[in-house]
Amino acid sequence: MALRPVHVNVKAQDSSAIGRFWAEALGWSAFHAGTTTYVGPGSELVWPDPAVLGIDVVPVPEPKSRTKNRVHLDLASKSLAHQAELVARLRALGATPVDVGQGDVPWTVLADPEGNEFCVLEPREVYRDTGPVAAVVVDCADPRAMARFWGGATDWTPHEVTDDQAGLRSSKGVGPYIEFLRVPGTKTVPDRVHLDLLPYPGDDKEAEAARLRALGATDLDLGQGDVPWTCLEDPEGHEFCVLALS
């Protein structure tokens, strides 16, 4: 039994506009899936995609708080020239520079039009084949513990686990990484960005949720009511959802 990370859930007041931003930013397409806007590669919705974590933009009434998101995207670049071109294009699409205390670093920190932070990385060999999204980065206090939890929750493989950072990638060796980065401070506001997981065909969602609780997850009530997905928190309080197979 294991779960598949299938997309990154992003909350937005104007989900259509933020969906269009991310589609243009990544060179992907935006699809309207009910009330949400789904962003992924190709000319039609493919979900789940074995090599891609799509972005599901969900409408919410409240704006983003001034607190930095503890989950964000890192975008890959192929060269320094490509990095500069990508930053310029993103700014033309409505992204803005943001200071999160990064200091003098080779990557560029931006925010999407609703303030969700993300990074445009300098070229790195490790991300040469990830696609436009290099990694989903999660701020945390204990990367080793987070890698144990998420490695047990999913079928993704751990990479370079240390006290300061840890990563997971699909066991198929394709697509982006999920990375856990040790940072000071603790989570104080609900995540604006989170991961959604999907059982494999034949697996039971409720049994998977029970397995996650045994690994250290806890139930989460966001006022979601009677919905077909299960809302949980990982051991450091990051929200995530276990979706129902359609």
GROMACS .gro file of C-alpha atoms in nm:
model
  246
    1MET     CA    1   0.000   0.000   0.000
    2ALA     CA    2   0.127   0.346  -0.092
    3LEU     CA    3  -0.001   0.676  -0.220
    4ARG     CA    4   0.095   0.878  -0.527
    5PRO     CA    5   0.157   1.253  -0.505
    6VAL     CA    6  -0.058   1.373  -0.794
    7HIS     CA    7  -0.068   1.750  -0.778
    8VAL     CA    8   0.015   2.066  -0.590
    9ASN     CA    9  -0.294   2.237  -0.450
   10VAL     CA   10  -0.274   2.618  -0.457
   11LYS     CA   11  -0.543   2.837  -0.300
   12ALA     CA   12  -0.630   3.162  -0.478
   13GLN     CA   13  -0.896   3.429  -0.470
   14ASP     CA   14  -0.897   3.439  -0.850
   15SER     CA   15  -0.826   3.077  -0.940
   16SER     CA   16  -0.871   3.133  -1.314
   17ALA     CA   17  -0.615   3.415  -1.323
   18ILE     CA   18  -0.363   3.228  -1.107
   19GLY     CA   19  -0.417   2.916  -1.317
   20ARG     CA   20  -0.343   3.115  -1.632
   21PHE     CA   21  -0.031   3.261  -1.469
   22TRP     CA   22   0.111   2.921  -1.382
   23ALA     CA   23   0.016   2.772  -1.718
   24GLU     CA   24   0.204   3.049  -1.901
   25ALA     CA   25   0.490   3.037  -1.650
   26LEU     CA   26   0.547   2.665  -1.702
   27GLY     CA   27   0.455   2.644  -2.070
   28TRP     CA   28   0.159   2.422  -1.981
   29SER     CA   29  -0.218   2.446  -2.030
   30ALA     CA   30  -0.499   2.539  -1.793
   31PHE     CA   31  -0.810   2.325  -1.772
   32HIS     CA   32  -1.127   2.401  -1.579
   33ALA     CA   33  -1.213   2.100  -1.365
   34GLY     CA   34  -1.538   2.189  -1.189
   35THR     CA   35  -1.473   2.490  -0.966
   36THR     CA   36  -1.095   2.456  -0.983
   37THR     CA   37  -0.839   2.535  -1.251
   38TYR     CA   38  -0.596   2.253  -1.323
   39VAL     CA   39  -0.258   2.327  -1.482
   40GLY     CA   40  -0.065   2.055  -1.660
   41PRO     CA   41   0.126   1.971  -1.978
   42GLY     CA   42  -0.036   1.862  -2.301
   43SER     CA   43  -0.359   1.952  -2.474
   44GLU     CA   44  -0.588   1.768  -2.234
   45LEU     CA   45  -0.608   1.680  -1.868
   46VAL     CA   46  -0.399   1.372  -1.784
   47TRP     CA   47  -0.439   1.282  -1.419
   48PRO     CA   48  -0.245   1.137  -1.259
   49ASP     CA   49   0.056   1.191  -1.485
   50PRO     CA   50   0.347   0.956  -1.405
   51ALA     CA   51   0.612   1.223  -1.473
   52VAL     CA   52   0.440   1.544  -1.360
   53LEU     CA   53   0.295   1.705  -1.051
   54GLY     CA   54   0.025   1.931  -1.191
   55ILE     CA   55  -0.110   2.236  -1.013
   56ASP     CA   56  -0.472   2.246  -0.898
   57VAL     CA   57  -0.576   2.606  -0.824
   58VAL     CA   58  -0.870   2.616  -0.584
   59PRO     CA   59  -1.083   2.928  -0.527
   60VAL     CA   60  -1.099   3.063  -0.170
   61PRO     CA   61  -1.241   3.393  -0.040
   62GLU     CA   62  -0.954   3.499   0.185
   63PRO     CA   63  -0.627   3.657   0.060
   64LYS     CA   64  -0.284   3.518   0.139
   65SER     CA   65  -0.147   3.634   0.473
   66ARG     CA   66   0.180   3.826   0.490
   67THR     CA   67   0.347   3.518   0.637
   68LYS     CA   68   0.578   3.335   0.399
   69ASN     CA   69   0.436   3.010   0.267
   70ARG     CA   70   0.608   2.705   0.415
   71VAL     CA   71   0.555   2.515   0.089
   72HIS     CA   72   0.671   2.659  -0.244
   73LEU     CA   73   0.780   2.564  -0.595
   74ASP     CA   74   1.135   2.579  -0.730
   75LEU     CA   75   1.155   2.623  -1.108
   76ALA     CA   76   1.441   2.474  -1.308
   77SER     CA   77   1.660   2.655  -1.560
   78LYS     CA   78   1.890   2.516  -1.828
   79SER     CA   79   2.154   2.792  -1.827
   80LEU     CA   80   2.222   3.130  -1.670
   81ALA     CA   81   2.082   3.294  -1.983
   82HIS     CA   82   1.767   3.081  -1.957
   83GLN     CA   83   1.733   3.170  -1.589
   84ALA     CA   84   1.751   3.543  -1.670
   85GLU     CA   85   1.503   3.505  -1.956
   86LEU     CA   86   1.265   3.308  -1.737
   87VAL     CA   87   1.275   3.568  -1.459
   88ALA     CA   88   1.207   3.847  -1.709
   89ARG     CA   89   0.917   3.656  -1.864
   90LEU     CA   90   0.764   3.576  -1.524
   91ARG     CA   91   0.783   3.940  -1.420
   92ALA     CA   92   0.608   4.037  -1.743
   93LEU     CA   93   0.333   3.788  -1.651
   94GLY     CA   94   0.280   3.958  -1.315
   95ALA     CA   95   0.536   3.801  -1.080
   96THR     CA   96   0.712   4.034  -0.837
   97PRO     CA   97   1.049   4.012  -0.660
   98VAL     CA   98   1.024   3.928  -0.291
   99ASP     CA   99   1.271   3.935  -0.003
  100VAL     CA  100   1.233   3.638   0.233
  101GLY     CA  101   1.574   3.696   0.387
  102GLN     CA  102   1.757   3.499   0.121
  103GLY     CA  103   2.053   3.738   0.101
  104ASP     CA  104   2.302   3.707  -0.186
  105VAL     CA  105   2.206   3.379  -0.357
  106PRO     CA  106   2.228   3.253  -0.716
  107TRP     CA  107   1.854   3.193  -0.742
  108THR     CA  108   1.578   3.451  -0.775
  109VAL     CA  109   1.284   3.466  -0.536
  110LEU     CA  110   0.954   3.585  -0.684
  111ALA     CA  111   0.587   3.578  -0.590
  112ASP     CA  112   0.292   3.503  -0.816
  113PRO     CA  113   0.020   3.770  -0.858
  114GLU     CA  114  -0.144   3.667  -0.527
  115GLY     CA  115   0.182   3.660  -0.331
  116ASN     CA  116   0.272   3.291  -0.333
  117GLU     CA  117   0.650   3.274  -0.321
  118PHE     CA  118   0.854   3.061  -0.560
  119CYS     CA  119   1.217   3.041  -0.675
  120VAL     CA  120   1.379   3.041  -1.017
  121LEU     CA  121   1.693   2.835  -0.969
  122GLU     CA  122   2.027   2.872  -1.138
  123PRO     CA  123   2.108   2.568  -1.356
  124ARG     CA  124   2.177   2.257  -1.147
  125GLU     CA  125   2.269   1.916  -1.282
  126VAL     CA  126   2.033   1.737  -1.042
  127TYR     CA  127   1.732   1.907  -1.202
  128ARG     CA  128   1.833   1.864  -1.566
  129ASP     CA  129   1.544   1.623  -1.640
  130THR     CA  130   1.270   1.727  -1.399
  131GLY     CA  131   1.072   1.943  -1.639
  132PRO     CA  132   0.989   2.307  -1.557
  133VAL     CA  133   0.921   2.235  -1.189
  134ALA     CA  134   1.242   2.126  -1.019
  135ALA     CA  135   1.098   2.065  -0.674
  136VAL     CA  136   0.817   2.122  -0.429
  137VAL     CA  137   1.000   2.258  -0.124
  138VAL     CA  138   0.864   2.216   0.229
  139ASP     CA  139   1.004   2.419   0.520
  140CYS     CA  140   1.042   2.206   0.830
  141ALA     CA  141   1.231   2.153   1.155
  142ASP     CA  142   1.341   1.792   1.101
  143PRO     CA  143   1.409   1.688   0.738
  144ARG     CA  144   1.502   1.333   0.840
  145ALA     CA  145   1.172   1.278   1.018
  146MET     CA  146   0.977   1.435   0.733
  147ALA     CA  147   1.152   1.211   0.480
  148ARG     CA  148   1.063   0.906   0.692
  149PHE     CA  149   0.697   1.007   0.709
  150TRP     CA  150   0.654   1.104   0.344
  151GLY     CA  151   0.867   0.812   0.226
  152GLY     CA  152   0.636   0.581   0.419
  153ALA     CA  153   0.324   0.760   0.302
  154THR     CA  154   0.413   0.750  -0.068
  155ASP     CA  155   0.593   0.526  -0.313
  156TRP     CA  156   0.861   0.791  -0.373
  157THR     CA  157   1.230   0.718  -0.310
  158PRO     CA  158   1.446   0.916  -0.061
  159HIS     CA  159   1.751   1.106  -0.193
  160GLU     CA  160   2.036   1.266   0.005
  161VAL     CA  161   1.879   1.269   0.349
  162THR     CA  162   2.073   1.488   0.596
  163ASP     CA  163   1.998   1.692   0.907
  164ASP     CA  164   1.952   2.004   0.693
  165GLN     CA  165   1.763   1.877   0.390
  166ALA     CA  166   1.609   1.569   0.238
  167GLY     CA  167   1.447   1.483  -0.092
  168LEU     CA  168   1.208   1.232  -0.243
  169ARG     CA  169   1.149   1.152  -0.609
  170SER     CA  170   0.917   0.918  -0.795
  171SER     CA  171   1.043   0.562  -0.792
  172LYS     CA  172   1.023   0.581  -1.171
  173GLY     CA  173   1.307   0.836  -1.164
  174VAL     CA  174   1.109   1.103  -1.346
  175GLY     CA  175   0.951   1.439  -1.267
  176PRO     CA  176   1.021   1.685  -0.986
  177TYR     CA  177   1.148   1.625  -0.634
  178ILE     CA  178   0.973   1.687  -0.304
  179GLU     CA  179   1.233   1.846  -0.077
  180PHE     CA  180   1.233   1.915   0.296
  181LEU     CA  181   1.447   2.208   0.402
  182ARG     CA  182   1.541   2.280   0.761
  183VAL     CA  183   1.447   2.638   0.853
  184PRO     CA  184   1.401   2.824   1.182
  185GLY     CA  185   1.056   2.895   1.318
  186THR     CA  186   0.737   2.692   1.318
  187LYS     CA  187   0.419   2.683   1.115
  188THR     CA  188   0.178   2.955   1.233
  189VAL     CA  189  -0.087   2.985   0.960
  190PRO     CA  190  -0.262   2.732   0.732
  191ASP     CA  191  -0.065   2.635   0.424
  192ARG     CA  192  -0.167   2.819   0.108
  193VAL     CA  193   0.003   2.545  -0.093
  194HIS     CA  194  -0.014   2.172  -0.019
  195LEU     CA  195   0.020   1.829  -0.177
  196ASP     CA  196  -0.266   1.600  -0.274
  197LEU     CA  197  -0.217   1.222  -0.273
  198LEU     CA  198  -0.408   0.950  -0.456
  199PRO     CA  199  -0.442   0.578  -0.377
  200TYR     CA  200  -0.361   0.319  -0.639
  201PRO     CA  201  -0.655   0.138  -0.806
  202GLY     CA  202  -0.781  -0.131  -0.575
  203ASP     CA  203  -0.654   0.038  -0.258
  204ASP     CA  204  -0.902   0.173  -0.007
  205LYS     CA  205  -0.883   0.545   0.074
  206GLU     CA  206  -0.992   0.501   0.434
  207ALA     CA  207  -0.742   0.222   0.491
  208GLU     CA  208  -0.471   0.446   0.347
  209ALA     CA  209  -0.576   0.731   0.576
  210ALA     CA  210  -0.560   0.495   0.875
  211ARG     CA  211  -0.211   0.387   0.770
  212LEU     CA  212  -0.103   0.751   0.752
  213ARG     CA  213  -0.236   0.815   1.103
  214ALA     CA  214  -0.025   0.523   1.225
  215LEU     CA  215   0.277   0.692   1.064
  216GLY     CA  216   0.208   1.015   1.253
  217ALA     CA  217  -0.054   1.205   1.053
  218THR     CA  218  -0.347   1.368   1.231
  219ASP     CA  219  -0.698   1.453   1.118
  220LEU     CA  220  -0.767   1.808   1.006
  221ASP     CA  221  -1.099   1.993   1.014
  222LEU     CA  222  -1.099   2.300   0.792
  223GLY     CA  223  -1.475   2.317   0.784
  224GLN     CA  224  -1.470   2.106   0.468
  225GLY     CA  225  -1.786   1.920   0.562
  226ASP     CA  226  -1.888   1.604   0.378
  227VAL     CA  227  -1.635   1.576   0.096
  228PRO     CA  228  -1.493   1.274  -0.090
  229TRP     CA  229  -1.135   1.346   0.017
  230THR     CA  230  -0.969   1.315   0.359
  231CYS     CA  231  -0.783   1.612   0.509
  232LEU     CA  232  -0.480   1.535   0.725
  233GLU     CA  233  -0.167   1.701   0.865
  234ASP     CA  234   0.182   1.556   0.858
  235PRO     CA  235   0.384   1.538   1.184
  236GLU     CA  236   0.489   1.905   1.151
  237GLY     CA  237   0.139   2.032   1.075
  238HIS     CA  238   0.153   2.066   0.696
  239GLU     CA  239  -0.190   2.003   0.549
  240PHE     CA  240  -0.244   1.748   0.274
  241CYS     CA  241  -0.537   1.556   0.126
  242VAL     CA  242  -0.596   1.194   0.032
  243LEU     CA  243  -0.819   1.201  -0.272
  244ALA     CA  244  -1.082   0.949  -0.372
  245LEU     CA  245  -1.037   0.743  -0.685
  246SER     CA  246  -1.292   0.859  -0.942
   0.00000   0.00000   0.00000
